JSON list of C-alpha atoms in Angstrom, two decimals:
[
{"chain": "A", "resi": 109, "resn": "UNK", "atom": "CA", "xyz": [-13.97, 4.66, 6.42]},
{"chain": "A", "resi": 110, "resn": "UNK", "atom": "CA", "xyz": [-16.74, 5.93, 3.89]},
{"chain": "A", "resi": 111, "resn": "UNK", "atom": "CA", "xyz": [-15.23, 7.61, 0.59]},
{"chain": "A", "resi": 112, "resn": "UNK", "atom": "CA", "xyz": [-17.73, 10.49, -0.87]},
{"chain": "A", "resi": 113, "resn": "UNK", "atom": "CA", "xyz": [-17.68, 11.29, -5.10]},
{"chain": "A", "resi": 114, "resn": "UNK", "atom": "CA", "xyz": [-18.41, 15.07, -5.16]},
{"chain": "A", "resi": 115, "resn": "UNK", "atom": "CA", "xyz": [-18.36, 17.09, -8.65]},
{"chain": "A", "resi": 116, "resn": "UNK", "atom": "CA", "xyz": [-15.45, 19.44, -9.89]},
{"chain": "A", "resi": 117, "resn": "UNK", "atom": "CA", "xyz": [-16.93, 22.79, -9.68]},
{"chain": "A", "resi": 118, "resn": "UNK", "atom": "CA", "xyz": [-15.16, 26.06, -9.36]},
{"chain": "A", "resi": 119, "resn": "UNK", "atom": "CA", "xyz": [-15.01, 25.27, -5.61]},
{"chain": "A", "resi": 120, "resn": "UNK", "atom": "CA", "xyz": [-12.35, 22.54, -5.72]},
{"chain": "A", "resi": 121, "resn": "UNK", "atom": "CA", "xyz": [-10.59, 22.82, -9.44]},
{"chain": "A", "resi": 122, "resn": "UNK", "atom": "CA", "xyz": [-7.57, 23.97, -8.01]},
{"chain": "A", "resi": 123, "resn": "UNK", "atom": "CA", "xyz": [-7.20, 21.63, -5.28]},
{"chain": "A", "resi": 124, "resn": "UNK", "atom": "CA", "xyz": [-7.83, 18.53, -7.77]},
{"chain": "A", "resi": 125, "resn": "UNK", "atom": "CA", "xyz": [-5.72, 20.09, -10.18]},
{"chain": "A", "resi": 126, "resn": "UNK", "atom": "CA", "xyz": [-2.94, 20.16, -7.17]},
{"chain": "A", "resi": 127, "resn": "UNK", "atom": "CA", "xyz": [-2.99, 16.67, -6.38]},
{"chain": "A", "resi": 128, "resn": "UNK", "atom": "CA", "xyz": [-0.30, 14.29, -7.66]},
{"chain": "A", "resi": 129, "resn": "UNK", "atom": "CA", "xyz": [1.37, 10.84, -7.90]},
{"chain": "A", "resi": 130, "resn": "UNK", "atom": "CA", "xyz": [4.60, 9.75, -7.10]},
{"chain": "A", "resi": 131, "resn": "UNK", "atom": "CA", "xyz": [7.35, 10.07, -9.59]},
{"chain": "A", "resi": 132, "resn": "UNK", "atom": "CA", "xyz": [7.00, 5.91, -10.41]},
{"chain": "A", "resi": 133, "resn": "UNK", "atom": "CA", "xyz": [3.02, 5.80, -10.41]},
{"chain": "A", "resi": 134, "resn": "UNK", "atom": "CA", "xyz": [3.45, 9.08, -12.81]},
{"chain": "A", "resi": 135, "resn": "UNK", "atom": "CA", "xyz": [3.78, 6.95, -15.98]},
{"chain": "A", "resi": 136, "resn": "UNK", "atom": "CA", "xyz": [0.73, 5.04, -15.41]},
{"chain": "A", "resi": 137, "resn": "UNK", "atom": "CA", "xyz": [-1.94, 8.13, -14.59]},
{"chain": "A", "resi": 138, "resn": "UNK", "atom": "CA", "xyz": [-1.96, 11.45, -16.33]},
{"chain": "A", "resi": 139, "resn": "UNK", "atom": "CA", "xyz": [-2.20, 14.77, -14.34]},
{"chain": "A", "resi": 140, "resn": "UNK", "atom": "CA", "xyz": [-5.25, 15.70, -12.91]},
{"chain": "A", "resi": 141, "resn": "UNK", "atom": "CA", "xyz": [-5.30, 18.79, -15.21]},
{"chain": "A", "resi": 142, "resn": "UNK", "atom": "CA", "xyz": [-4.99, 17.04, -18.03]},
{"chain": "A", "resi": 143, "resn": "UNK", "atom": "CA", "xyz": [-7.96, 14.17, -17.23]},
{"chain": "A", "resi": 144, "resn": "UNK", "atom": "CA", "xyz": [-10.13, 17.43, -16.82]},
{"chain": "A", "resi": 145, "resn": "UNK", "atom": "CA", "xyz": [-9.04, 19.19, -19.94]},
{"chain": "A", "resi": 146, "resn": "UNK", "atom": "CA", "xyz": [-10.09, 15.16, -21.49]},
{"chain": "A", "resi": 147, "resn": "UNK", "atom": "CA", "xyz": [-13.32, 15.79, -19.39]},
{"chain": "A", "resi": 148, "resn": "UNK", "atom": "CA", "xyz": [-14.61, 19.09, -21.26]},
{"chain": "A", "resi": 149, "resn": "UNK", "atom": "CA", "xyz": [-13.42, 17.59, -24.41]},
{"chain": "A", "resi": 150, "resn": "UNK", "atom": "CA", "xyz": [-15.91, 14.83, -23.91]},
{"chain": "A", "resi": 151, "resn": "UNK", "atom": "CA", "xyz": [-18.81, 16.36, -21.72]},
{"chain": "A", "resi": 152, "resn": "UNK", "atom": "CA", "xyz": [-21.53, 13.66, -22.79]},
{"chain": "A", "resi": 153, "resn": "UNK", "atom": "CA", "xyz": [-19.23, 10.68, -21.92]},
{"chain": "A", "resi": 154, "resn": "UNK", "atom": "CA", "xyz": [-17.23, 12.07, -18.96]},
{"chain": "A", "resi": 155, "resn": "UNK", "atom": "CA", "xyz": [-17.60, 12.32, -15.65]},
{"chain": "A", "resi": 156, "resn": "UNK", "atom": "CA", "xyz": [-14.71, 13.53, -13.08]},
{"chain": "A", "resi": 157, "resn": "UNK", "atom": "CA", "xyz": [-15.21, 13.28, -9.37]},
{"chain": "A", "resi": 158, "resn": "UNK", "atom": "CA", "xyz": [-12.87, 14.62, -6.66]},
{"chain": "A", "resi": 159, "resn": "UNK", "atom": "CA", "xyz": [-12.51, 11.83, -3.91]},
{"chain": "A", "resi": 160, "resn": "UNK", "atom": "CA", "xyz": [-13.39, 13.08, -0.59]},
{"chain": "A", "resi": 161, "resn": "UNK", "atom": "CA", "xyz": [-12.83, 11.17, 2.89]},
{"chain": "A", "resi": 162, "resn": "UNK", "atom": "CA", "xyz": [-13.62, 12.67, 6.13]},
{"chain": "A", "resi": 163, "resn": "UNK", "atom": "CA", "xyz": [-14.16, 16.19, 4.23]},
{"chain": "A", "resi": 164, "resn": "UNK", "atom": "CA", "xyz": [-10.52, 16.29, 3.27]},
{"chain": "A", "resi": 165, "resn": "UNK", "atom": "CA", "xyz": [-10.10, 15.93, -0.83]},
{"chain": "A", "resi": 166, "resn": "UNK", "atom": "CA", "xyz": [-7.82, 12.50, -1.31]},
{"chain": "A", "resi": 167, "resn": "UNK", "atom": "CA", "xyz": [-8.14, 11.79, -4.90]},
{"chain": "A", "resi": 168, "resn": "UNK", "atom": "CA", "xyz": [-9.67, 11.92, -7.89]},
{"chain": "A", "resi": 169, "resn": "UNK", "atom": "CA", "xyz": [-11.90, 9.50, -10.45]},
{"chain": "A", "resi": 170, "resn": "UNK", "atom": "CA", "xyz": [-13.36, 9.93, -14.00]},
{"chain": "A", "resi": 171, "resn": "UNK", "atom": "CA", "xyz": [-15.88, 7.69, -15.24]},
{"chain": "A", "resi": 172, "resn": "UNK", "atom": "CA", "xyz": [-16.63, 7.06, -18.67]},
{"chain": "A", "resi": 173, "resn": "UNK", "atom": "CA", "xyz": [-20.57, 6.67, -19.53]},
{"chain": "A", "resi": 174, "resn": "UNK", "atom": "CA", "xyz": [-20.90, 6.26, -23.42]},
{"chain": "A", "resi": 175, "resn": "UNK", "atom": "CA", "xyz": [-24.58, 4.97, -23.62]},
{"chain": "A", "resi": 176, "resn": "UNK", "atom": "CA", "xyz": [-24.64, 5.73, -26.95]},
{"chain": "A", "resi": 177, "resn": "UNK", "atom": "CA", "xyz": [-21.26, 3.30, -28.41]},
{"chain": "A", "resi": 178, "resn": "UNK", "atom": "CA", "xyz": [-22.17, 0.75, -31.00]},
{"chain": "A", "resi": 179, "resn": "UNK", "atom": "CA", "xyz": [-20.45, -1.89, -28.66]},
{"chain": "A", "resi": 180, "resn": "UNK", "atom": "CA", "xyz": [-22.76, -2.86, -25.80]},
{"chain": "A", "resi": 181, "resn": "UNK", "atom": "CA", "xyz": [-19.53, -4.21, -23.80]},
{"chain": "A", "resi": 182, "resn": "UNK", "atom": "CA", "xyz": [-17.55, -0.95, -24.36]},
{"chain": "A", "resi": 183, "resn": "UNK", "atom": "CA", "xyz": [-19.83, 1.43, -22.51]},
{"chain": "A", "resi": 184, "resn": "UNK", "atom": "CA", "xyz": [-18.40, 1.79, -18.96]},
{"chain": "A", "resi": 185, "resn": "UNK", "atom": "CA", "xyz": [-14.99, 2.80, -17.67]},
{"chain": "A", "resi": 186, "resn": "UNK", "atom": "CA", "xyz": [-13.10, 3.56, -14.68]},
{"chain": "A", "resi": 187, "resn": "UNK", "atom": "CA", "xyz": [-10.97, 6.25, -16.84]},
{"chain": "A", "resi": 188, "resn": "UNK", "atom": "CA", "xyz": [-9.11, 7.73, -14.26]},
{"chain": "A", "resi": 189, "resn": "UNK", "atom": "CA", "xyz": [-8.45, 6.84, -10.78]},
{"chain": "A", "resi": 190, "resn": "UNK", "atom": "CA", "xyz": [-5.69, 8.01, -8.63]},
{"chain": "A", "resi": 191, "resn": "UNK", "atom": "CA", "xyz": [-5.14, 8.90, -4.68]},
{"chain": "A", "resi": 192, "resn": "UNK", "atom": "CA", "xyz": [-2.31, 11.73, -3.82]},
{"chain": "A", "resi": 193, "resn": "UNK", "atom": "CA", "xyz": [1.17, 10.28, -2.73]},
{"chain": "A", "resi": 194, "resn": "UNK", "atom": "CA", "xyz": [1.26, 11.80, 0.52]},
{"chain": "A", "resi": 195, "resn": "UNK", "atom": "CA", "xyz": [-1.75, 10.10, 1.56]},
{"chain": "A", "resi": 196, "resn": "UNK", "atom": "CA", "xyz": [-1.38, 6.82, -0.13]},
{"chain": "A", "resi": 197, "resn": "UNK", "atom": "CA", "xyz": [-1.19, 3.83, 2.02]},
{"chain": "A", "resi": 198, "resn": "UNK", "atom": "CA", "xyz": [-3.89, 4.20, 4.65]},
{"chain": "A", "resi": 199, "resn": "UNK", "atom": "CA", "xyz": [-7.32, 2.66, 3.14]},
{"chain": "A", "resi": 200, "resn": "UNK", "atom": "CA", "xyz": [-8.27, 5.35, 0.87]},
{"chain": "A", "resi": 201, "resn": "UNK", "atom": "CA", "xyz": [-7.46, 3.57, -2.64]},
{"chain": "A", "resi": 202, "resn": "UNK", "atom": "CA", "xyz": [-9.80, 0.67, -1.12]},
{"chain": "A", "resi": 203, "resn": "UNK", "atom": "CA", "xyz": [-12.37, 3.15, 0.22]},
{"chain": "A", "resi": 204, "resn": "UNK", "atom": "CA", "xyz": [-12.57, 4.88, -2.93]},
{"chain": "A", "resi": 205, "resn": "UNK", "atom": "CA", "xyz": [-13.23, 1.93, -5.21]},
{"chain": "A", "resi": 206, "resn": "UNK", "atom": "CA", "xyz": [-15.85, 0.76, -2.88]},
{"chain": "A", "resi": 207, "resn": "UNK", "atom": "CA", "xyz": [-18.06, 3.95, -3.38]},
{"chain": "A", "resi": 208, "resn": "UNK", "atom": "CA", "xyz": [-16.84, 3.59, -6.80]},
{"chain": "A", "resi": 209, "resn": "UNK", "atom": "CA", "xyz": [-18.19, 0.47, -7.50]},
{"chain": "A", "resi": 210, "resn": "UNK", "atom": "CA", "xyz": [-21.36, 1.60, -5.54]},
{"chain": "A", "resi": 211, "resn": "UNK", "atom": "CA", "xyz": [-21.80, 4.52, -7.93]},
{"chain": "A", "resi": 212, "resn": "UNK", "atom": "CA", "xyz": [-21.33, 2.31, -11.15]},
{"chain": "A", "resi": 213, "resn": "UNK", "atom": "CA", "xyz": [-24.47, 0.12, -9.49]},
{"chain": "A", "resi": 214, "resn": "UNK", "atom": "CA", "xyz": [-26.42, 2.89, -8.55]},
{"chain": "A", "resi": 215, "resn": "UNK", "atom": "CA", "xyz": [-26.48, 3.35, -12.38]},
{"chain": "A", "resi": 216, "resn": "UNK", "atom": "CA", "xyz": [-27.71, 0.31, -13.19]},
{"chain": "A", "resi": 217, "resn": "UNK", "atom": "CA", "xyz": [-24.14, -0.75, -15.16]},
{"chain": "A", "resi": 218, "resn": "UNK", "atom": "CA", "xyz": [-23.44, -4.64, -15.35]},
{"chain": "A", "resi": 219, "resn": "UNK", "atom": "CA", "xyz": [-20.06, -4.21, -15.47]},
{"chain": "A", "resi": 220, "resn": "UNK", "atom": "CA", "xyz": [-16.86, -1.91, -15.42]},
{"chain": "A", "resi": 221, "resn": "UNK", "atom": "CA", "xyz": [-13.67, -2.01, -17.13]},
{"chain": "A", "resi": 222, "resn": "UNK", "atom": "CA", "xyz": [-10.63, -0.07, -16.61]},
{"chain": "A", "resi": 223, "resn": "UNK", "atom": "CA", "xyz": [-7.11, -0.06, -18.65]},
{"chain": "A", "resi": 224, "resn": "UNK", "atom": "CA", "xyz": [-3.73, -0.20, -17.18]},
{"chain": "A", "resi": 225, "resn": "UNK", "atom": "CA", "xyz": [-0.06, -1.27, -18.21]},
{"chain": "A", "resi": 226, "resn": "UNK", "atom": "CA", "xyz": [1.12, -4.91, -17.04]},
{"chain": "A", "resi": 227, "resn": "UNK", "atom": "CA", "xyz": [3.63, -3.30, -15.09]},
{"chain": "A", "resi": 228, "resn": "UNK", "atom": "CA", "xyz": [1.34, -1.69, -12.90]},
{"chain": "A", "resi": 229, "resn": "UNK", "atom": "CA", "xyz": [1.22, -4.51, -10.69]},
{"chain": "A", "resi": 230, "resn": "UNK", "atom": "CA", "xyz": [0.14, -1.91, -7.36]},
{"chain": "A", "resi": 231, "resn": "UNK", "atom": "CA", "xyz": [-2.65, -0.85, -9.71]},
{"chain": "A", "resi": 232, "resn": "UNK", "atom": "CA", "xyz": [-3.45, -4.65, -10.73]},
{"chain": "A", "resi": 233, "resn": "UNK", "atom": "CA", "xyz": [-3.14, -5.82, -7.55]},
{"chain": "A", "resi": 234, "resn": "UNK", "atom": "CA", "xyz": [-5.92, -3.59, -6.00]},
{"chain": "A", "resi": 235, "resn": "UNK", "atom": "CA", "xyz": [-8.54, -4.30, -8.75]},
{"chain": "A", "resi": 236, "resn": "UNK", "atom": "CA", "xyz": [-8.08, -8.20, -8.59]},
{"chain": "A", "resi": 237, "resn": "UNK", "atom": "CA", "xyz": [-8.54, -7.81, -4.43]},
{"chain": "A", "resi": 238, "resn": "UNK", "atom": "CA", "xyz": [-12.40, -6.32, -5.53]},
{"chain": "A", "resi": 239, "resn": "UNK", "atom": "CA", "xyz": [-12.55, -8.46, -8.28]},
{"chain": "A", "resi": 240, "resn": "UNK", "atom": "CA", "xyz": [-11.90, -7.17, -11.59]},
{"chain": "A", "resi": 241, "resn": "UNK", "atom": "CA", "xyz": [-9.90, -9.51, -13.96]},
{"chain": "A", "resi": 242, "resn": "UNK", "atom": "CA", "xyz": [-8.18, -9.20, -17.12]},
{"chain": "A", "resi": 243, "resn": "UNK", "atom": "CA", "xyz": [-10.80, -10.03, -19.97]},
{"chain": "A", "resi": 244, "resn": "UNK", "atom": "CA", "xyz": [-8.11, -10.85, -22.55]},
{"chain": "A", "resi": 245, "resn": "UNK", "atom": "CA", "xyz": [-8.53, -7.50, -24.13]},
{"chain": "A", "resi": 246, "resn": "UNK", "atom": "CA", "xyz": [-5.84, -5.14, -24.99]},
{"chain": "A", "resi": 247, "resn": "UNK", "atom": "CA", "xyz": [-6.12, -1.09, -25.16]},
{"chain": "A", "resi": 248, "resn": "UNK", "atom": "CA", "xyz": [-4.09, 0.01, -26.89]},
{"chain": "A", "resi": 249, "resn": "UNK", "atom": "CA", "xyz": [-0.39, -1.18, -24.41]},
{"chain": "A", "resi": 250, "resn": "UNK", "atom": "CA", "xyz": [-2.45, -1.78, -22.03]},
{"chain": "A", "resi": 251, "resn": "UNK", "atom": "CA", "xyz": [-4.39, -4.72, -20.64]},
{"chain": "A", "resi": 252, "resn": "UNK", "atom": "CA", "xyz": [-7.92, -4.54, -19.99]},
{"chain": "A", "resi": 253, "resn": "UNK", "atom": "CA", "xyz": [-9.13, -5.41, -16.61]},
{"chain": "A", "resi": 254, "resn": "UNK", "atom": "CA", "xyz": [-13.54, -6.33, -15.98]},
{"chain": "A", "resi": 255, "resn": "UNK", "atom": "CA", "xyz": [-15.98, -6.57, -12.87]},
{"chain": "A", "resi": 256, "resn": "UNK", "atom": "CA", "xyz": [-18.87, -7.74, -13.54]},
{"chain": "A", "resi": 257, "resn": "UNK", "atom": "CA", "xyz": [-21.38, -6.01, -10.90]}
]
């Protein structure tokens, strides 16, 4: 199963805006609508993808690419990363980060970091199976999690 990374354009807005997590997973990722409204806030560091498998949109990813912060080890985020709860469960969170991870290297990036609370052990529990770890870090509540490409 290959995952694709297309842009938000007029084309799709709607359907990203449309797609959801379930009520639990809800206090952990912010609305799609909201992640894009963060995304034209912040047009030099953002960038939002719609997650595509097999043609159908699945999800939805925002990267975070601030060349230009002081802090060399602060320059690269998974921001946003979240697969619609009617089609979790069948490969596509794992999918996703692969091309995800792919993209990040295709950059040239050394390394990624996302945020995420503790109790998002789902969440923690897919980015330790590709590797990330926590790097002792805190955001804010939230724990900072590393790969190292």
């Amino acid at each position: 199963m290959q995952a694709e990374l297309r842009k938000i354009d007029n084309s799709n807005i709607e359907e990203c805006i449309a797609l959801s997590v379930t009520e639990e997973q809800a206090q952990y990722i912010a609305p799609n609508q909201d992640s894009l409204k963060d995304a034209n806030d912040n047009p030099a560091v953002a960038r939002p993808f719609a997650i595509y498998i097999d043609d159908r949109m699945v999800g939805f990813a925002m990267f975070a690419f601030d060349e230009d912060y002081e802090d060399p080890n602060d320059r690269y985020w998974l921001w946003r990363f979240m697969i619609d709860k009617d089609l979790q469960g069948r490969g596509y969170g794992c999918a996703a980060l692969k091309t995800i991870i792919a993209y990040f290297k295709e950059q040239g990036v050394g390394y990624i970091k996302l945020s995420t609370k503790e109790s998002n052990s789902q969440a923690i529990s897919l980015y330790h199976k590709f590797g990330f770890i926590e790097n002792g870090e805190m955001n804010d509540e939230e724990v900072v999690l590393q790969l190292n490409l």
